[in-house]
Amino acid sequence: MRFALILPLLASFAPISAQDLEEQATGLIKRNCLTCHSAAAKMGGLVLEKRELALQGGAHGPAIKPGDSAGSLLVQKTAAGKMPPGKPLPDAERQILARWVDAGAAWTSTLTAVERKRAGKDWWSLQPLKVSQPPAGTAAGWTSPIDRYLLAAMQTKGLKPSAPADRRTLIRRATFDLTGLPPTPEEVEAFANDSSADAYARLVDRLLASPAYGERWGRHWLDVIRFGESHGYEQNHLRPNAWPFRDYIIRSFNDDKPFDRLILEHLAGDVVANGDPNVEVGTGFLVAGPHDTVGNANEAASRQQRADDLDDMINATASAFLGLTVNCARCHDHKFDPIEQRDYYRMAAIFNGVTHGDREFASPAEKRRVRAIREPLELELKAANERLEAIRKAAAPDIAEQREEILSKYRPAAGTGLTREDFAAEEARFVRLKILGTTGGSAGLEELEVWSGARNVALASAGGKVTASSTRIADGSPDAYTPAFLIDGKFNQRWIAATDGAVDLTIELPVGEMVDAVSWSGDRAGGFKGKFEETAVSVYEVAISSDGREWKKVASSEGRLPSRAADREELLLLAVLDEPARDEYNDLKARRKGVQKLLDNAPKLPMVYAGRMRDPKEPAYLLKHGNAMDRGEVMVPESLSTLPFAKFAVEEDRPEGERRVALAQWLADPKNPLTPRVLANRLWHYHFGHGIVGTPGDFGFNGERPTHPELLDYLASRLIENGWRMKPLHREIMLSQAYQQSSAFDEGSARIDGDGRFLWRFPPRRLEAEEVRDTILSVTGKLDRRMGGPGFQLYRYTVDNVATYFPIEKFGPETWRRAVYQTAARSVPSELLGQYDCPDSSLPEPKRIVTTSPLQALALLNNAFLLDQAKFFAERLEHDAGADRAKQVNRAFELAFGRKAEAEETRDALQLIERYGLPAFCRAMLNTSELIYIR
């Protein structure tokens, strides 16, 4: 085994001649780089046909620096997997390039780009559906059209199907497949003992009717359409109103909503069902992806943000429904598929009126009811504000005349610079600054000083101690804004309060001192500008104590000018008003406050993050080279030229929603071969672990070719025949002999078809991340089956301009719901789910990766959630089986594996329990492959 690991490493250092090294390296450049970096393409200004051109480089500098592979962009980009885009080089080829550059980058010949084939409009996936007669089946029971197509393909490879799976295996497989949950022991026993001919068909029907079906298959669709519940990008704030879209998806799948209708609701639910919130919510599809929430006044940056939003919508729509990488045509015509750059911007024009944000999630009747309550209050508030503004305007001349005189009567306002309060000297050991108000936001100070004459006796170096009643925690560290910064004598770090409310800062001196002043600052030298809000302590009290219990106020903000400009203006206003006007002003303010409180407590319309639609402010332009600042011709909303059937174009002056309706109808047009093919392939992919086309999101040149093209077209046609409903196709697939066969391994068949793409056996699979978590909760008896509503969080969420997510370590009942209801924030891998390849949702995930790592085993073994659940499992076994250890073991096997324990297993389990206890046995059961693998 050691030799197997070492030999590849030795091979990478095997001697190679300078000529061979040059040929290998330049050959790699020729095959992988010249598509984009030839004299004709010249992407990024870089040409790699000659050595001197590579040395000259492009927009980012020289591509190679002979003798310095670490400093060569060519090596850096390939080593990072960024080049070639989408197809990283194997490690061995990356090493060849690095060795070649370090050896001087000898390069004697001019390279010519390898002619690459590309798909034309005659590409297989763009052709009309072609349904052929299924071949005649010859294997026993393999008589359905699906089985006959598969059997014929098997026979061409010299393969034979496997025997049927046993009943216990079959019900476990089907139940996980359709619901994502294990069958109960009672369900397993009932099915295993049901000898009726239609037992399995009735099982499939029952599972398809289960509400858990929508939770399981809705989760698949959420993967495909990149649904996440945070914005992503730098700030990555949560979207608290995104969850109704998730519930809409689950509901739609449970209702078996026709897929052509789902497309229409995803793209134009607000148009086709205006006033029905349960349909309008479907447009959440358009804005389900990431969105940069950082405002930008720079025109170029603002245009880029908008272009990125549109790109996300284009990519999601084309990938989900057409299986095409239209987004690859953002900067130029697609290099491999017949998609023009103009096609990309035709789609951009379709979505040009869609923006991110919340919208009302209520029926017209509900809107009228709520507005009937709120509008009178809003009108009263408006009237009060208008009268207050009239009083201010009338007093403006008097304020201008008396301003300086009035202001001179007050002490200067407290600010972010140095603020000092002097008072009569008095002995104290404790000094407290009570912050009662700021100019806005949480209080933040860099230093707090207590003076005894010319000595700052609060310094930590002098023995001072400081405590704060509130401190912000950020970046996972409780010391990020620690109050210790207040007495370190430095002015480079800040203490910041956790909330906007009142907060106490208390200094404890080592001994009693005669103190006569307190001072503080938030940004004395101006070094924090741009890092924190300019928040100043504006309302405060200073108190002293000898024992920390009895306090004496010695100073306050009383007599100072207000820190906020608006408060200073109100002070001036009240000073110049006569008594009747002042009384009216104060009465109006009191009335306004009361009305505002009523308004705050009045019913509000629920909101949903489902996109906001408007007529575009400006037309869509073709962006040359994808540059948001280099606009070309105006683009009209149109269908893709790739597919010539039922073309449409929508005039710019038509209502915005018409373009989205036209696109939805075009996608679901019966003449469109892509949409039904892509959907049928997705169903097959999730049932068998691999699609007939192995790249579910790419039916273009760079995607895989179908292993069974006739079967794929048959399934697509069946989908249309069934009115675009998915459940009948699920049923047909699952009733096939191919689906019901054993997963037993056969060495001879594996030599012919190691990946099992021709389905000579049912392909075993590991449970997906959500299934692992849900199964553990189901087995231990703690799964909360409540459906819908706001999700639960597996992290602690804080916001300090940007969002920070801290994984939780204790998992209470609020976290025991199905994982589909977990509030999935982007770039925040959740406990356990992240280890088992739960996607991040920043991009569509048409096919989950499946990795195997030590961290997965460690997570199942040591995660706090698992340790808790092992204890709960033990409690369930004691409840279900009583004190009899053998019965407890058998019950555990029934719950976890759907079978009884064998004699040897019972013996070993009893020995383990005797030595380590029942929870340890339960922990072991939750760590078995049999629990998380389906066969």
GROMACS .gro file of C-alpha atoms in nm, residues 499-762:
model
  264
  499THR     CA    1  -2.681   4.694   2.202
  500ASP     CA    2  -2.807   5.046   2.144
  501GLY     CA    3  -2.950   5.074   2.497
  502ALA     CA    4  -2.806   5.214   2.819
  503VAL     CA    5  -2.475   5.068   2.933
  504ASP     CA    6  -2.252   5.107   3.241
  505LEU     CA    7  -1.873   5.128   3.237
  506THR     CA    8  -1.723   5.083   3.582
  507ILE     CA    9  -1.362   5.151   3.683
  508GLU     CA   10  -1.232   4.988   4.000
  509LEU     CA   11  -0.916   5.150   4.141
  510PRO     CA   12  -0.666   4.946   4.344
  511VAL     CA   13  -0.702   5.191   4.636
  512GLY     CA   14  -0.916   5.492   4.717
  513GLU     CA   15  -0.803   5.807   4.535
  514MET     CA   16  -0.900   6.174   4.542
  515VAL     CA   17  -1.056   6.197   4.196
  516ASP     CA   18  -1.159   6.526   4.034
  517ALA     CA   19  -1.226   6.451   3.665
  518VAL     CA   20  -1.330   6.184   3.419
  519SER     CA   21  -1.258   6.194   3.044
  520TRP     CA   22  -1.321   5.968   2.748
  521SER     CA   23  -1.296   5.960   2.372
  522GLY     CA   24  -1.433   5.758   2.084
  523ASP     CA   25  -1.186   5.863   1.816
  524ARG     CA   26  -0.943   6.118   1.960
  525ALA     CA   27  -0.696   6.110   1.673
  526GLY     CA   28  -0.942   6.038   1.390
  527GLY     CA   29  -0.792   5.697   1.322
  528PHE     CA   30  -1.121   5.507   1.320
  529LYS     CA   31  -1.287   5.694   1.036
  530GLY     CA   32  -1.427   5.449   0.785
  531LYS     CA   33  -1.407   5.162   1.032
  532PHE     CA   34  -1.695   5.250   1.264
  533GLU     CA   35  -2.000   5.467   1.254
  534GLU     CA   36  -1.933   5.817   1.387
  535THR     CA   37  -2.126   5.751   1.709
  536ALA     CA   38  -2.073   5.980   2.008
  537VAL     CA   39  -2.182   5.943   2.369
  538SER     CA   40  -2.437   6.224   2.405
  539VAL     CA   41  -2.636   6.162   2.724
  540TYR     CA   42  -2.455   6.034   3.034
  541GLU     CA   43  -2.401   6.048   3.408
  542VAL     CA   44  -2.077   6.013   3.606
  543ALA     CA   45  -2.096   5.866   3.957
  544ILE     CA   46  -1.841   5.768   4.223
  545SER     CA   47  -1.846   5.518   4.509
  546SER     CA   48  -1.622   5.403   4.789
  547ASP     CA   49  -1.767   5.051   4.806
  548GLY     CA   50  -1.933   4.986   4.468
  549ARG     CA   51  -2.279   4.980   4.630
  550GLU     CA   52  -2.366   5.335   4.726
  551TRP     CA   53  -2.319   5.583   4.439
  552LYS     CA   54  -2.303   5.961   4.419
  553LYS     CA   55  -2.363   6.147   4.092
  554VAL     CA   56  -2.088   6.401   4.034
  555ALA     CA   57  -2.138   6.504   3.671
  556SER     CA   58  -2.373   6.460   3.376
  557SER     CA   59  -2.447   6.580   3.025
  558GLU     CA   60  -2.694   6.834   3.165
  559GLY     CA   61  -2.608   7.183   3.041
  560ARG     CA   62  -2.427   7.059   2.733
  561LEU     CA   63  -2.547   7.129   2.383
  562PRO     CA   64  -2.708   6.823   2.225
  563SER     CA   65  -2.462   6.622   2.019
  564ARG     CA   66  -2.695   6.573   1.726
  565ALA     CA   67  -2.760   6.865   1.493
  566ALA     CA   68  -3.134   6.790   1.485
  567ASP     CA   69  -3.153   6.808   1.866
  568ARG     CA   70  -2.965   7.140   1.868
  569GLU     CA   71  -3.210   7.282   1.618
  570GLU     CA   72  -3.502   7.176   1.837
  571LEU     CA   73  -3.338   7.341   2.140
  572LEU     CA   74  -3.313   7.667   1.942
  573LEU     CA   75  -3.673   7.634   1.826
  574LEU     CA   76  -3.813   7.590   2.177
  575ALA     CA   77  -3.605   7.882   2.299
  576VAL     CA   78  -3.759   8.129   2.048
  577LEU     CA   79  -4.121   8.009   2.060
  578ASP     CA   80  -4.368   8.190   2.282
  579GLU     CA   81  -4.557   7.986   2.538
  580PRO     CA   82  -4.871   7.904   2.328
  581ALA     CA   83  -4.661   7.800   2.030
  582ARG     CA   84  -4.430   7.596   2.256
  583ASP     CA   85  -4.729   7.420   2.410
  584GLU     CA   86  -4.872   7.343   2.067
  585TYR     CA   87  -4.535   7.213   1.950
  586ASN     CA   88  -4.497   6.984   2.252
  587ASP     CA   89  -4.858   6.863   2.220
  588LEU     CA   90  -4.799   6.780   1.854
  589LYS     CA   91  -4.483   6.588   1.940
  590ALA     CA   92  -4.666   6.395   2.210
  591ARG     CA   93  -4.953   6.319   1.972
  592ARG     CA   94  -4.709   6.212   1.701
  593LYS     CA   95  -4.534   5.980   1.946
  594GLY     CA   96  -4.865   5.825   2.046
  595VAL     CA   97  -4.978   5.778   1.686
  596GLN     CA   98  -4.640   5.629   1.595
  597LYS     CA   99  -4.674   5.381   1.881
  598LEU     CA  100  -5.021   5.282   1.757
  599LEU     CA  101  -4.882   5.247   1.406
  600ASP     CA  102  -4.595   5.033   1.531
  601ASN     CA  103  -4.841   4.802   1.703
  602ALA     CA  104  -5.093   4.798   1.417
  603PRO     CA  105  -5.113   4.489   1.194
  604LYS     CA  106  -4.853   4.479   0.920
  605LEU     CA  107  -4.871   4.298   0.592
  606PRO     CA  108  -4.647   3.992   0.576
  607MET     CA  109  -4.360   4.018   0.329
  608VAL     CA  110  -4.184   3.767   0.108
  609TYR     CA  111  -3.848   3.781  -0.067
  610ALA     CA  112  -3.984   3.716  -0.412
  611GLY     CA  113  -3.851   3.994  -0.626
  612ARG     CA  114  -3.991   4.331  -0.718
  613MET     CA  115  -4.102   4.406  -1.071
  614ARG     CA  116  -4.103   4.740  -1.249
  615ASP     CA  117  -4.094   4.870  -1.602
  616PRO     CA  118  -3.723   4.906  -1.685
  617LYS     CA  119  -3.576   5.252  -1.630
  618GLU     CA  120  -3.359   5.207  -1.937
  619PRO     CA  121  -3.330   4.950  -2.216
  620ALA     CA  122  -3.101   4.650  -2.205
  621TYR     CA  123  -2.780   4.684  -2.401
  622LEU     CA  124  -2.538   4.433  -2.545
  623LEU     CA  125  -2.227   4.481  -2.330
  624LYS     CA  126  -1.915   4.451  -2.541
  625HIS     CA  127  -1.680   4.191  -2.393
  626GLY     CA  128  -1.921   4.180  -2.099
  627ASN     CA  129  -1.800   4.524  -1.987
  628ALA     CA  130  -2.082   4.702  -1.805
  629MET     CA  131  -1.945   5.040  -1.917
  630ASP     CA  132  -1.909   4.949  -2.285
  631ARG     CA  133  -2.264   4.948  -2.417
  632GLY     CA  134  -2.349   4.835  -2.766
  633GLU     CA  135  -2.683   4.803  -2.939
  634VAL     CA  136  -3.016   4.803  -2.759
  635MET     CA  137  -3.149   4.448  -2.716
  636VAL     CA  138  -3.514   4.347  -2.746
  637PRO     CA  139  -3.660   4.067  -2.527
  638GLU     CA  140  -3.651   3.766  -2.758
  639SER     CA  141  -3.624   3.390  -2.766
  640LEU     CA  142  -3.284   3.226  -2.816
  641SER     CA  143  -3.172   3.182  -3.173
  642THR     CA  144  -3.041   2.841  -3.062
  643LEU     CA  145  -3.389   2.689  -3.081
  644PRO     CA  146  -3.580   2.803  -3.390
  645PHE     CA  147  -3.931   2.691  -3.292
  646ALA     CA  148  -4.209   2.930  -3.184
  647LYS     CA  149  -3.985   3.234  -3.174
  648PHE     CA  150  -4.107   3.539  -2.987
  649ALA     CA  151  -4.009   3.902  -2.946
  650VAL     CA  152  -4.167   4.157  -2.712
  651GLU     CA  153  -4.164   4.525  -2.794
  652GLU     CA  154  -3.996   4.751  -2.540
  653ASP     CA  155  -4.312   4.956  -2.484
  654ARG     CA  156  -4.516   4.652  -2.375
  655PRO     CA  157  -4.579   4.593  -1.999
  656GLU     CA  158  -4.277   4.443  -1.830
  657GLY     CA  159  -4.452   4.120  -1.730
  658GLU     CA  160  -4.532   4.023  -2.089
  659ARG     CA  161  -4.169   3.942  -2.164
  660ARG     CA  162  -4.149   3.698  -1.872
  661VAL     CA  163  -4.478   3.533  -1.968
  662ALA     CA  164  -4.352   3.495  -2.326
  663LEU     CA  165  -4.032   3.329  -2.205
  664ALA     CA  166  -4.223   3.088  -1.979
  665GLN     CA  167  -4.457   2.987  -2.262
  666TRP     CA  168  -4.163   2.940  -2.495
  667LEU     CA  169  -3.982   2.719  -2.244
  668ALA     CA  170  -4.289   2.496  -2.204
  669ASP     CA  171  -4.384   2.492  -2.571
  670PRO     CA  172  -4.455   2.130  -2.676
  671LYS     CA  173  -4.213   2.181  -2.963
  672ASN     CA  174  -3.930   2.257  -2.722
  673PRO     CA  175  -3.730   1.934  -2.684
  674LEU     CA  176  -3.493   2.062  -2.417
  675THR     CA  177  -3.726   2.136  -2.127
  676PRO     CA  178  -3.891   1.790  -2.109
  677ARG     CA  179  -3.559   1.615  -2.177
  678VAL     CA  180  -3.386   1.807  -1.898
  679LEU     CA  181  -3.667   1.743  -1.649
  680ALA     CA  182  -3.697   1.373  -1.733
  681ASN     CA  183  -3.322   1.338  -1.694
  682ARG     CA  184  -3.334   1.508  -1.355
  683LEU     CA  185  -3.594   1.257  -1.232
  684TRP     CA  186  -3.384   0.967  -1.357
  685HIS     CA  187  -3.073   1.119  -1.198
  686TYR     CA  188  -3.229   1.139  -0.852
  687HIS     CA  189  -3.379   0.789  -0.874
  688PHE     CA  190  -3.063   0.613  -0.993
  689GLY     CA  191  -2.786   0.848  -0.875
  690HIS     CA  192  -2.677   0.928  -1.230
  691GLY     CA  193  -2.870   1.078  -1.516
  692ILE     CA  194  -2.905   0.930  -1.861
  693VAL     CA  195  -2.712   1.249  -1.937
  694GLY     CA  196  -2.451   1.260  -1.664
  695THR     CA  197  -2.440   1.641  -1.659
  696PRO     CA  198  -2.796   1.741  -1.565
  697GLY     CA  199  -2.730   2.112  -1.606
  698ASP     CA  200  -2.541   2.094  -1.936
  699PHE     CA  201  -2.690   1.933  -2.246
  700GLY     CA  202  -2.438   2.114  -2.466
  701PHE     CA  203  -2.108   2.015  -2.623
  702ASN     CA  204  -1.918   2.007  -2.292
  703GLY     CA  205  -2.182   1.793  -2.126
  704GLU     CA  206  -2.198   1.416  -2.136
  705ARG     CA  207  -2.377   1.234  -2.418
  706PRO     CA  208  -2.683   1.027  -2.323
  707THR     CA  209  -2.621   0.662  -2.253
  708HIS     CA  210  -2.980   0.576  -2.358
  709PRO     CA  211  -3.102   0.851  -2.594
  710GLU     CA  212  -3.414   0.661  -2.702
  711LEU     CA  213  -3.514   0.603  -2.340
  712LEU     CA  214  -3.458   0.970  -2.258
  713ASP     CA  215  -3.691   1.079  -2.537
  714TYR     CA  216  -3.946   0.821  -2.428
  715LEU     CA  217  -3.943   0.959  -2.073
  716ALA     CA  218  -3.965   1.318  -2.198
  717SER     CA  219  -4.264   1.233  -2.415
  718ARG     CA  220  -4.431   1.052  -2.126
  719LEU     CA  221  -4.389   1.363  -1.914
  720ILE     CA  222  -4.578   1.569  -2.172
  721GLU     CA  223  -4.843   1.300  -2.215
  722ASN     CA  224  -4.902   1.307  -1.839
  723GLY     CA  225  -4.972   1.680  -1.853
  724TRP     CA  226  -4.625   1.770  -1.724
  725ARG     CA  227  -4.703   1.599  -1.391
  726MET     CA  228  -4.406   1.428  -1.232
  727LYS     CA  229  -4.571   1.172  -1.004
  728PRO     CA  230  -4.690   0.945  -1.289
  729LEU     CA  231  -4.334   0.936  -1.424
  730HIS     CA  232  -4.195   0.863  -1.077
  731ARG     CA  233  -4.436   0.572  -1.058
  732GLU     CA  234  -4.345   0.435  -1.399
  733ILE     CA  235  -3.974   0.450  -1.320
  734MET     CA  236  -4.009   0.291  -0.979
  735LEU     CA  237  -4.233   0.009  -1.103
  736SER     CA  238  -3.969  -0.092  -1.357
  737GLN     CA  239  -3.771  -0.408  -1.295
  738ALA     CA  240  -3.453  -0.203  -1.332
  739TYR     CA  241  -3.543  -0.004  -1.022
  740GLN     CA  242  -3.651  -0.314  -0.825
  741GLN     CA  243  -3.342  -0.523  -0.894
  742SER     CA  244  -3.076  -0.607  -0.640
  743SER     CA  245  -2.765  -0.395  -0.590
  744ALA     CA  246  -2.549  -0.707  -0.551
  745PHE     CA  247  -2.202  -0.670  -0.701
  746ASP     CA  248  -2.095  -0.886  -0.994
  747GLU     CA  249  -1.727  -0.880  -1.080
  748GLY     CA  250  -1.773  -0.977  -1.445
  749SER     CA  251  -2.035  -0.707  -1.506
  750ALA     CA  252  -1.825  -0.452  -1.320
  751ARG     CA  253  -1.532  -0.516  -1.557
  752ILE     CA  254  -1.759  -0.419  -1.847
  753ASP     CA  255  -1.948  -0.133  -1.680
  754GLY     CA  256  -1.775  -0.033  -1.359
  755ASP     CA  257  -1.988   0.278  -1.307
  756GLY     CA  258  -2.311   0.085  -1.350
  757ARG     CA  259  -2.437   0.332  -1.609
  758PHE     CA  260  -2.618   0.052  -1.793
  759LEU     CA  261  -2.802  -0.050  -1.475
  760TRP     CA  262  -2.716  -0.419  -1.460
  761ARG     CA  263  -2.777  -0.366  -1.087
  762PHE     CA  264  -2.939  -0.096  -0.878
   0.00000   0.00000   0.00000
